[in-house]
Amino acid sequence: RFKSREEKFSILLKGLDEFERKIINVVRNEPGITQNTLTLRVNLSKAKVSQVLTMLEKKDLIKRVKKNKTLAVYLRDNI
């Protein structure tokens, strides 16, 4: 049986730590959110958000796109 997109997403979340889950959920609900806004939403330091985003990029779960002087964050299309 095929898994729904929701089921796949919840399985994916189980493999992430609490910081990664927090960030993935916000990015999923607000595609294109800037790193600065994301920092405020998840209540983590800029350094921690940057570190977690780098890990999520390495896992091919998100992509960062230059948007003016900041970076917009999106989930990868395969998620």
Coordinates of C-alpha atoms in Angstrom, one line a residue:
R1 CA 0.0 0.0 0.0
F2 CA 1.2 3.5 -0.8
K3 CA 2.0 5.8 2.1
S4 CA 0.4 9.2 2.0
R5 CA 2.5 12.4 2.0
E6 CA 1.5 12.9 5.7
E7 CA 2.6 9.4 6.7
K8 CA 6.0 9.8 4.9
F9 CA 6.4 13.2 6.6
S10 CA 5.7 11.8 10.1
I11 CA 8.2 8.9 9.5
L12 CA 10.8 11.5 8.4
L13 CA 10.3 13.5 11.6
K14 CA 11.0 10.5 13.7
G15 CA 14.6 10.4 12.4
L16 CA 15.3 14.1 13.3
D17 CA 16.3 15.7 16.6
E18 CA 14.0 18.2 18.3
F19 CA 15.7 21.2 16.8
E20 CA 15.5 19.8 13.3
R21 CA 11.8 18.9 13.8
K22 CA 11.0 22.4 15.1
I23 CA 12.6 24.0 12.0
I24 CA 11.2 21.5 9.5
N25 CA 7.6 22.1 10.8
V26 CA 7.9 25.9 10.5
V27 CA 9.4 25.7 7.0
R28 CA 6.7 23.3 6.0
N29 CA 4.0 25.7 7.2
E30 CA 5.8 28.8 5.8
P31 CA 7.7 28.0 2.6
G32 CA 10.2 30.7 1.7
I33 CA 10.5 31.9 5.3
T34 CA 13.7 33.9 5.8
Q35 CA 16.4 32.7 8.2
N36 CA 15.9 35.8 10.3
T37 CA 12.2 35.2 10.7
L38 CA 12.8 31.5 11.3
T39 CA 15.1 32.4 14.2
L40 CA 12.3 34.3 15.9
R41 CA 9.7 31.6 15.2
V42 CA 11.7 28.7 16.8
N43 CA 13.2 30.8 19.5
L44 CA 16.8 29.7 18.9
S45 CA 20.0 31.6 18.3
K46 CA 21.0 32.6 14.8
A47 CA 24.0 30.4 15.1
K48 CA 21.9 27.3 16.2
V49 CA 19.4 27.9 13.4
S50 CA 22.2 28.2 10.8
Q51 CA 23.8 25.0 12.2
V52 CA 20.5 23.0 12.1
L53 CA 19.8 24.3 8.5
T54 CA 23.2 23.2 7.4
M55 CA 22.5 19.7 8.8
L56 CA 19.1 19.6 7.1
E57 CA 20.7 20.7 3.8
K58 CA 23.2 17.9 4.1
K59 CA 20.3 15.4 4.6
D60 CA 18.8 16.9 1.4
L61 CA 15.6 17.9 3.3
I62 CA 15.7 21.7 2.7
K63 CA 17.2 24.2 0.3
R64 CA 18.2 27.8 1.0
V65 CA 17.7 30.4 -1.8
K66 CA 19.3 33.8 -1.8
K67 CA 16.5 36.4 -1.4
N68 CA 17.9 40.0 -1.4
K69 CA 20.3 40.2 1.5
T70 CA 19.0 37.1 3.3
L71 CA 18.2 33.5 2.6
A72 CA 14.7 32.0 2.1
V73 CA 14.2 28.4 3.3
Y74 CA 12.1 25.8 1.5
L75 CA 11.5 22.1 1.9
R76 CA 13.0 20.0 -1.0
D77 CA 10.4 18.9 -3.6
N78 CA 10.8 15.3 -2.6
I79 CA 9.3 15.9 0.9

